[in-house]
Short mmCIF file of N, CA, C and O in Angstrom, two decimals:
data_model
loop_
_atom_site.label_atom_id
_atom_site.label_comp_id
_atom_site.label_asym_id
_atom_site.label_seq_id
_atom_site.Cartn_x
_atom_site.Cartn_y
_atom_site.Cartn_z
N MET O 1 -9.41 -5.61 42.03
CA MET O 1 -9.11 -6.71 42.87
C MET O 1 -8.30 -7.94 42.82
O MET O 1 -8.14 -8.15 41.80
N PRO O 2 -7.39 -8.01 43.42
CA PRO O 2 -6.62 -9.29 43.38
C PRO O 2 -7.31 -10.41 42.90
O PRO O 2 -8.63 -10.83 43.77
N GLY O 3 -7.02 -11.32 41.97
CA GLY O 3 -7.87 -12.35 41.50
C GLY O 3 -8.98 -12.22 40.46
O GLY O 3 -9.62 -13.36 40.15
N ASP O 4 -9.26 -10.99 40.52
CA ASP O 4 -10.55 -10.78 39.18
C ASP O 4 -9.86 -10.47 37.94
O ASP O 4 -10.62 -10.49 37.18
N ASP O 5 -8.62 -10.79 37.51
CA ASP O 5 -8.08 -10.95 36.37
C ASP O 5 -8.57 -11.98 35.71
O ASP O 5 -8.57 -13.15 35.88
N VAL O 6 -9.00 -11.62 34.64
CA VAL O 6 -9.49 -12.76 33.23
C VAL O 6 -8.43 -14.02 33.34
O VAL O 6 -8.55 -15.14 33.29
N THR O 7 -7.15 -13.44 33.25
CA THR O 7 -6.17 -14.23 32.69
C THR O 7 -5.95 -15.38 34.23
O THR O 7 -5.28 -16.41 33.80
N THR O 8 -6.03 -15.12 35.30
CA THR O 8 -5.84 -15.48 36.49
C THR O 8 -7.19 -16.32 37.03
O THR O 8 -7.00 -16.81 38.28
N GLY O 9 -8.02 -16.37 36.31
CA GLY O 9 -9.38 -17.14 36.76
C GLY O 9 -10.40 -16.07 36.97
O GLY O 9 -11.44 -16.38 35.97
N GLY O 10 -10.22 -15.14 37.85
CA GLY O 10 -11.05 -13.71 37.75
C GLY O 10 -12.88 -14.75 38.31
O GLY O 10 -12.79 -15.98 38.87
N THR O 11 -13.30 -13.81 38.52
CA THR O 11 -14.94 -14.23 38.90
C THR O 11 -15.88 -14.64 37.76
O THR O 11 -15.19 -13.99 36.62
N SER O 12 -16.64 -15.18 37.86
CA SER O 12 -17.61 -15.66 36.80
C SER O 12 -18.10 -14.21 36.16
O SER O 12 -18.27 -14.53 34.67
N PHE O 13 -18.31 -13.21 36.67
CA PHE O 13 -18.87 -12.38 36.24
C PHE O 13 -17.80 -11.38 35.09
O PHE O 13 -18.12 -11.72 34.08
N HIS O 14 -16.44 -11.54 35.51
CA HIS O 14 -15.53 -10.68 34.82
C HIS O 14 -15.41 -11.93 33.47
O HIS O 14 -15.00 -11.35 32.27
N ARG O 15 -15.27 -12.80 33.52
CA ARG O 15 -15.12 -14.19 32.58
C ARG O 15 -16.33 -14.20 31.40
O ARG O 15 -16.01 -13.67 30.30
N TRP O 16 -17.42 -13.85 31.93
CA TRP O 16 -18.38 -13.74 31.00
C TRP O 16 -18.31 -12.40 30.33
O TRP O 16 -18.37 -12.31 29.10
N VAL O 17 -18.11 -11.04 30.87
CA VAL O 17 -17.83 -9.89 29.95
C VAL O 17 -16.64 -9.94 29.17
O VAL O 17 -16.93 -9.77 28.14
N PHE O 18 -16.06 -10.79 29.68
CA PHE O 18 -14.35 -10.72 28.59
C PHE O 18 -15.04 -11.32 27.45
O PHE O 18 -14.84 -11.54 25.87
N TRP O 19 -15.53 -13.03 27.59
CA TRP O 19 -16.48 -13.74 26.60
C TRP O 19 -17.22 -12.92 25.65
O TRP O 19 -16.91 -12.83 24.28
N ARG O 20 -18.54 -12.19 26.14
CA ARG O 20 -19.09 -11.15 25.04
C ARG O 20 -18.32 -10.39 24.55
O ARG O 20 -18.78 -10.18 23.30
N GLU O 21 -17.24 -9.69 24.86
CA GLU O 21 -16.45 -8.78 24.18
C GLU O 21 -15.79 -9.42 23.01
O GLU O 21 -15.67 -8.87 21.92
N THR O 22 -15.05 -10.67 23.03
CA THR O 22 -14.25 -11.34 22.35
C THR O 22 -15.51 -11.83 21.26
O THR O 22 -15.16 -11.69 19.99
N MET O 23 -16.15 -12.81 21.54
CA MET O 23 -17.53 -13.06 20.52
C MET O 23 -18.18 -11.48 19.65
O MET O 23 -18.23 -11.81 18.59
N MET O 24 -18.26 -10.51 20.14
CA MET O 24 -18.84 -9.48 19.48
C MET O 24 -17.70 -9.19 18.67
O MET O 24 -18.13 -8.41 17.33
N ILE O 25 -16.53 -8.76 19.07
CA ILE O 25 -15.49 -8.45 17.99
C ILE O 25 -15.18 -9.69 16.91
O ILE O 25 -14.83 -9.29 15.56
N LYS O 26 -15.63 -10.93 17.41
CA LYS O 26 -15.60 -11.87 16.22
C LYS O 26 -16.65 -11.68 15.17
O LYS O 26 -16.32 -11.72 13.96
N ILE O 27 -17.89 -11.52 15.59
CA ILE O 27 -19.03 -11.57 15.17
C ILE O 27 -19.02 -10.00 14.07
O ILE O 27 -19.35 -9.92 12.61
N LEU O 28 -18.33 -9.15 14.40
CA LEU O 28 -18.45 -8.08 14.04
C LEU O 28 -17.38 -7.99 12.61
O LEU O 28 -17.58 -7.64 11.39
N ALA O 29 -16.03 -8.73 12.93
CA ALA O 29 -15.10 -8.70 11.83
C ALA O 29 -15.58 -10.12 10.63
O ALA O 29 -15.43 -9.80 9.57
N ILE O 30 -16.57 -10.73 11.20
CA ILE O 30 -16.94 -11.77 10.31
C ILE O 30 -18.12 -11.43 9.20
O ILE O 30 -18.50 -11.22 7.94
N SER O 31 -18.76 -10.23 10.01
CA SER O 31 -19.85 -9.31 8.95
C SER O 31 -19.19 -8.40 8.23
O SER O 31 -20.21 -8.26 7.37
N ALA O 32 -18.36 -7.66 8.60
CA ALA O 32 -17.50 -6.94 7.74
C ALA O 32 -17.31 -7.70 6.66
O ALA O 32 -16.90 -7.15 5.26
N VAL O 33 -16.48 -8.82 6.76
CA VAL O 33 -15.67 -9.67 5.80
C VAL O 33 -17.02 -10.02 4.63
O VAL O 33 -16.96 -9.94 3.43
N ALA O 34 -18.10 -10.38 5.35
CA ALA O 34 -18.97 -11.09 4.21
C ALA O 34 -19.77 -9.68 3.68
O ALA O 34 -20.16 -10.12 2.46
N LEU O 35 -19.99 -8.54 4.38
CA LEU O 35 -20.63 -7.56 3.92
C LEU O 35 -19.49 -6.96 2.34
O LEU O 35 -19.94 -6.90 1.13
N SER O 36 -18.40 -6.85 2.76
CA SER O 36 -17.49 -6.43 1.74
C SER O 36 -17.48 -7.52 0.45
O SER O 36 -17.06 -7.00 -0.44
N LEU O 37 -17.35 -8.88 0.60
CA LEU O 37 -17.30 -9.65 -0.19
C LEU O 37 -18.98 -9.84 -1.16
O LEU O 37 -18.84 -10.10 -2.27
N ALA O 38 -19.73 -9.40 -0.51
CA ALA O 38 -21.43 -9.17 -1.13
C ALA O 38 -21.36 -8.03 -1.98
O ALA O 38 -22.28 -8.29 -3.19
N ALA O 39 -20.45 -7.10 -1.78
CA ALA O 39 -20.78 -5.57 -2.65
C ALA O 39 -20.41 -5.64 -4.16
O ALA O 39 -19.20 -6.43 -4.26
N CYS O 40 -20.76 -5.60 -5.17
CA CYS O 40 -20.40 -5.53 -6.36
C CYS O 40 -20.64 -4.23 -7.25
O CYS O 40 -19.82 -3.79 -8.31
N THR O 41 -22.01 -3.77 -7.18
CA THR O 41 -21.83 -2.39 -8.05
C THR O 41 -21.38 -1.20 -6.96
O THR O 41 -20.90 -1.43 -6.14
N THR O 42 -21.34 -0.27 -8.02
CA THR O 42 -20.44 0.98 -7.39
C THR O 42 -21.12 1.34 -6.22
O THR O 42 -20.83 2.05 -4.70
N THR O 43 -22.56 1.52 -6.24
CA THR O 43 -23.19 2.12 -5.09
C THR O 43 -23.01 1.27 -4.06
O THR O 43 -23.09 1.22 -2.60
N GLU O 44 -23.12 -0.22 -4.05
CA GLU O 44 -23.16 -1.16 -3.24
C GLU O 44 -21.49 -1.09 -2.26
O GLU O 44 -21.52 -1.26 -0.92
N ARG O 45 -20.81 -0.93 -3.43
CA ARG O 45 -19.34 -0.83 -2.75
C ARG O 45 -19.31 0.22 -1.77
O ARG O 45 -18.45 0.56 -0.84
N ARG O 46 -19.75 1.40 -1.92
CA ARG O 46 -19.52 2.72 -1.52
C ARG O 46 -20.36 2.44 -0.19
O ARG O 46 -20.26 2.95 1.13
N ALA O 47 -21.43 1.82 -0.10
CA ALA O 47 -22.59 1.87 0.84
C ALA O 47 -21.79 1.09 2.02
O ALA O 47 -21.64 0.91 3.14
N THR O 48 -20.89 -0.22 1.38
CA THR O 48 -20.15 -1.19 2.24
C THR O 48 -19.23 -0.42 2.77
O THR O 48 -19.10 -0.59 3.91
N GLY O 49 -18.54 0.18 1.99
CA GLY O 49 -17.00 0.99 2.59
C GLY O 49 -17.65 1.89 4.21
O GLY O 49 -16.97 2.14 4.94
N GLY O 50 -18.83 2.76 3.64
CA GLY O 50 -19.15 3.64 4.58
C GLY O 50 -20.11 3.01 5.60
O GLY O 50 -19.65 3.50 6.75
N ALA O 51 -20.52 1.43 5.54
CA ALA O 51 -20.63 0.84 6.65
C ALA O 51 -19.68 0.30 7.71
O ALA O 51 -19.97 0.58 8.79
N LEU O 52 -18.62 0.10 6.83
CA LEU O 52 -17.65 -0.55 7.96
C LEU O 52 -17.02 0.34 8.35
O LEU O 52 -16.46 0.56 9.81
N ILE O 53 -16.76 1.40 7.91
CA ILE O 53 -15.89 2.56 8.20
C ILE O 53 -16.80 3.42 9.58
O ILE O 53 -16.46 3.51 10.90
N GLY O 54 -17.96 3.55 9.38
CA GLY O 54 -18.76 4.12 10.41
C GLY O 54 -19.15 3.18 11.46
O GLY O 54 -19.14 3.36 12.59
N GLY O 55 -19.39 1.68 11.03
CA GLY O 55 -19.47 0.89 12.32
C GLY O 55 -18.16 0.42 13.17
O GLY O 55 -18.09 0.63 14.46
N GLY O 56 -17.07 0.83 12.58
CA GLY O 56 -15.59 0.54 13.59
C GLY O 56 -15.69 2.06 14.28
O GLY O 56 -15.35 1.75 15.30
N THR O 57 -15.86 2.90 13.90
CA THR O 57 -15.83 4.25 14.86
C THR O 57 -16.98 4.30 15.63
O THR O 57 -16.47 4.74 16.66
N GLY O 58 -18.05 4.10 15.18
CA GLY O 58 -19.14 3.90 16.18
C GLY O 58 -18.55 3.13 17.46
O GLY O 58 -18.73 3.37 18.19
N ALA O 59 -18.24 1.82 17.20
CA ALA O 59 -17.80 0.71 17.99
C ALA O 59 -16.85 1.47 18.98
O ALA O 59 -16.94 1.20 20.08
N ILE O 60 -15.83 2.04 18.25
CA ILE O 60 -14.85 2.28 18.94
C ILE O 60 -14.89 3.25 20.13
O ILE O 60 -14.65 3.88 21.09
N ILE O 61 -15.71 4.64 19.69
CA ILE O 61 -16.46 5.76 20.30
C ILE O 61 -17.46 5.20 21.50
O ILE O 61 -17.28 5.49 22.83
N GLY O 62 -18.22 4.41 20.90
CA GLY O 62 -19.41 3.74 22.26
C GLY O 62 -18.70 2.81 23.00
O GLY O 62 -18.95 2.71 24.04
N GLY O 63 -17.77 2.09 22.82
CA GLY O 63 -16.87 1.31 23.62
C GLY O 63 -16.05 2.24 24.82
O GLY O 63 -16.11 1.92 25.93
N ILE O 64 -15.44 3.25 24.43
CA ILE O 64 -14.94 4.37 24.80
C ILE O 64 -15.87 4.96 25.94
O ILE O 64 -15.67 5.16 27.42
N ALA O 65 -17.03 5.03 25.25
CA ALA O 65 -18.15 5.90 26.09
C ALA O 65 -18.91 5.30 27.00
O ALA O 65 -19.21 5.69 28.43
N GLY O 66 -19.09 3.95 26.79
CA GLY O 66 -20.17 2.87 27.52
C GLY O 66 -19.96 1.47 27.59
O GLY O 66 -20.44 0.80 27.89
N GLY O 67 -18.49 1.30 27.32
CA GLY O 67 -18.11 -0.30 27.50
C GLY O 67 -18.58 -1.10 26.37
O GLY O 67 -19.02 -0.76 25.07
N GLY O 68 -18.98 -2.11 26.76
CA GLY O 68 -19.62 -3.50 25.56
C GLY O 68 -20.71 -2.97 24.79
O GLY O 68 -20.78 -3.16 23.87
N THR O 69 -21.64 -2.37 25.93
CA THR O 69 -22.92 -2.22 25.19
C THR O 69 -22.89 -1.09 24.65
O THR O 69 -23.59 -0.91 23.53
N GLY O 70 -22.16 -0.21 24.92
CA GLY O 70 -21.90 1.07 23.92
C GLY O 70 -21.17 1.05 22.60
O GLY O 70 -21.64 1.74 21.85
N ALA O 71 -20.35 -0.33 22.62
CA ALA O 71 -19.77 -0.49 21.62
C ALA O 71 -20.62 -1.21 20.26
O ALA O 71 -20.82 -0.75 19.42
N ALA O 72 -21.62 -1.97 20.99
CA ALA O 72 -22.69 -2.64 19.96
C ALA O 72 -23.55 -1.77 19.37
O ALA O 72 -23.82 -1.37 18.33
N VAL O 73 -24.05 -0.50 20.36
CA VAL O 73 -24.75 0.60 19.72
C VAL O 73 -24.21 1.41 19.13
O VAL O 73 -24.94 1.83 17.86
N GLY O 74 -23.20 1.73 19.12
CA GLY O 74 -22.52 2.65 18.74
C GLY O 74 -21.84 2.25 17.43
O GLY O 74 -22.01 2.72 16.23
N GLY O 75 -21.52 0.86 17.09
CA GLY O 75 -21.29 0.28 16.03
C GLY O 75 -22.55 -0.20 14.99
O GLY O 75 -22.42 -0.08 13.73
N ALA O 76 -23.40 -0.35 15.94
CA ALA O 76 -24.75 -0.47 14.91
C ALA O 76 -25.50 0.97 14.28
O ALA O 76 -25.52 1.27 13.43
N ILE O 77 -25.37 2.17 15.04
CA ILE O 77 -25.80 2.89 14.74
C ILE O 77 -24.61 3.78 13.49
O ILE O 77 -25.17 4.36 12.50
N GLY O 78 -23.49 3.64 14.01
CA GLY O 78 -22.63 4.27 12.88
C GLY O 78 -22.48 3.39 11.42
O GLY O 78 -22.11 3.87 10.63
N ALA O 79 -22.71 1.67 11.73
CA ALA O 79 -22.79 1.32 10.49
C ALA O 79 -24.12 1.63 9.52
O ALA O 79 -23.88 1.82 8.38
N GLY O 80 -24.81 2.04 10.31
CA GLY O 80 -26.47 2.23 9.46
C GLY O 80 -26.32 3.80 8.75
O GLY O 80 -26.33 4.03 7.61
N THR O 81 -25.62 4.59 9.55
CA THR O 81 -25.58 5.79 9.25
C THR O 81 -24.36 5.84 8.28
O THR O 81 -24.60 6.68 7.07
N GLY O 82 -23.35 5.41 8.04
CA GLY O 82 -22.44 5.10 7.24
C GLY O 82 -22.66 4.51 5.96
O GLY O 82 -22.43 5.00 4.96
N ALA O 83 -23.65 3.56 6.04
CA ALA O 83 -24.40 2.88 5.03
C ALA O 83 -25.05 3.75 4.02
O ALA O 83 -24.96 3.84 2.99
N VAL O 84 -25.82 4.53 4.53
CA VAL O 84 -26.88 5.50 3.97
C VAL O 84 -25.82 6.63 3.27
O VAL O 84 -26.02 7.04 2.12
N ILE O 85 -25.05 7.21 4.09
CA ILE O 85 -24.13 8.41 3.44
C ILE O 85 -23.33 7.79 2.52
O ILE O 85 -23.16 8.02 1.17
N GLY O 86 -22.90 6.57 2.42
CA GLY O 86 -21.82 6.03 1.09
C GLY O 86 -22.81 5.73 0.19
O GLY O 86 -22.41 5.76 -1.26
N ALA O 87 -23.98 5.11 0.10
CA ALA O 87 -25.06 5.21 -1.07
C ALA O 87 -25.36 6.56 -1.58
O ALA O 87 -25.71 6.74 -2.55
N ALA O 88 -25.30 7.32 -0.76
CA ALA O 88 -26.14 8.69 -1.22
C ALA O 88 -24.91 9.30 -2.20
O ALA O 88 -25.49 10.14 -2.60
N THR O 89 -23.74 9.17 -1.64
CA THR O 89 -22.73 9.96 -2.39
C THR O 89 -22.30 9.30 -3.73
O THR O 89 -21.23 9.63 -3.96
N SER O 90 -22.23 8.12 -3.86
CA SER O 90 -22.24 7.22 -5.07
C SER O 90 -22.12 8.07 -6.34
O SER O 90 -23.46 8.78 -6.48
N PRO O 91 -21.46 8.16 -7.34
CA PRO O 91 -21.38 8.74 -8.67
C PRO O 91 -22.80 8.24 -9.76
O PRO O 91 -23.23 7.17 -9.08
N GLY O 92 -23.30 9.23 -10.29
CA GLY O 92 -24.55 9.03 -10.88
C GLY O 92 -23.96 7.85 -12.01
O GLY O 92 -24.97 7.39 -12.74
N ASP O 93 -22.96 7.58 -12.70
CA ASP O 93 -22.58 7.09 -13.61
C ASP O 93 -21.73 5.86 -13.42
O ASP O 93 -20.86 5.91 -12.21
N CYS O 94 -21.82 4.57 -13.77
CA CYS O 94 -21.20 3.41 -13.56
C CYS O 94 -20.40 3.03 -15.08
O CYS O 94 -20.68 3.39 -15.63
N TYR O 95 -19.53 2.34 -14.72
CA TYR O 95 -18.55 2.21 -15.55
C TYR O 95 -18.59 0.38 -15.94
O TYR O 95 -18.50 -0.30 -14.74
N ALA O 96 -18.63 0.04 -17.04
CA ALA O 96 -18.29 -1.57 -17.23
C ALA O 96 -17.14 -1.74 -18.64
O ALA O 96 -17.03 -0.55 -19.18
N ARG O 97 -16.95 -2.87 -18.82
CA ARG O 97 -16.52 -3.23 -20.08
C ARG O 97 -17.06 -3.85 -20.99
O ARG O 97 -18.02 -5.04 -20.46
N ASP O 98 -17.23 -3.50 -22.40
CA ASP O 98 -17.82 -4.26 -23.27
C ASP O 98 -16.82 -5.81 -23.66
O ASP O 98 -16.02 -5.82 -23.11
N ARG O 99 -17.82 -6.16 -24.56
CA ARG O 99 -16.90 -7.52 -25.04
C ARG O 99 -15.64 -7.42 -25.83
O ARG O 99 -14.58 -8.25 -25.90
N TRP O 100 -15.21 -6.15 -25.79
CA TRP O 100 -14.00 -6.06 -26.65
C TRP O 100 -13.02 -5.43 -25.57
O TRP O 100 -11.65 -4.99 -26.19
N GLY O 101 -13.03 -5.17 -24.60
CA GLY O 101 -12.29 -4.55 -23.23
C GLY O 101 -12.51 -3.27 -22.95
O GLY O 101 -11.80 -2.74 -22.47
N ARG O 102 -13.60 -2.27 -24.02
CA ARG O 102 -13.42 -1.11 -23.61
C ARG O 102 -14.22 -0.70 -22.54
O ARG O 102 -15.20 -1.32 -21.94
N THR O 103 -14.12 0.73 -21.87
CA THR O 103 -14.58 1.03 -20.76
C THR O 103 -16.10 1.75 -21.47
O THR O 103 -15.77 2.63 -22.40
N VAL O 104 -17.16 1.56 -20.52
CA VAL O 104 -18.35 2.00 -21.63
C VAL O 104 -19.33 2.32 -20.42
O VAL O 104 -19.02 1.84 -19.06
N SER O 105 -20.03 3.59 -20.38
CA SER O 105 -20.96 4.32 -19.35
C SER O 105 -21.81 3.38 -19.43
O SER O 105 -22.71 3.31 -20.10
N VAL O 106 -22.68 2.99 -18.21
CA VAL O 106 -23.61 1.90 -18.08
C VAL O 106 -24.89 2.71 -17.17
O VAL O 106 -24.09 3.47 -15.71
N PRO O 107 -25.97 2.44 -16.87
CA PRO O 107 -26.94 2.98 -15.97
C PRO O 107 -26.53 2.00 -14.63
O PRO O 107 -26.46 1.02 -14.38
N CYS O 108 -26.38 2.85 -13.29
CA CYS O 108 -26.03 2.48 -12.14
C CYS O 108 -27.43 1.41 -11.65
O CYS O 108 -28.55 2.03 -11.77
N ARG O 109 -27.30 0.51 -11.20
CA ARG O 109 -28.25 -0.49 -10.67
C ARG O 109 -28.57 -0.17 -9.03
O ARG O 109 -27.83 0.19 -8.15
#
């Protein structure tokens, strides 16, 4: 309908939907950065990577299928599933450096 575009004012409902979707994207982006900075062990890094990939993919598919609510649900389900799969596929050995700089095998935490 003419006049319903967000850039030209639109209705209050359309402005609300636009605001809600932009806030969701900002929250997801901030969460992704915070999670990636917090990961330190190999298992945590793989879980974080899986959560980011799964969450992004789920949000895109959910957004296409069901709009803003579908994107939120798809992102949450995708992030949870990606984190579980990423953690489950981490290798059994972790590596660290000793005080002389040599790479040594250590148990993963």
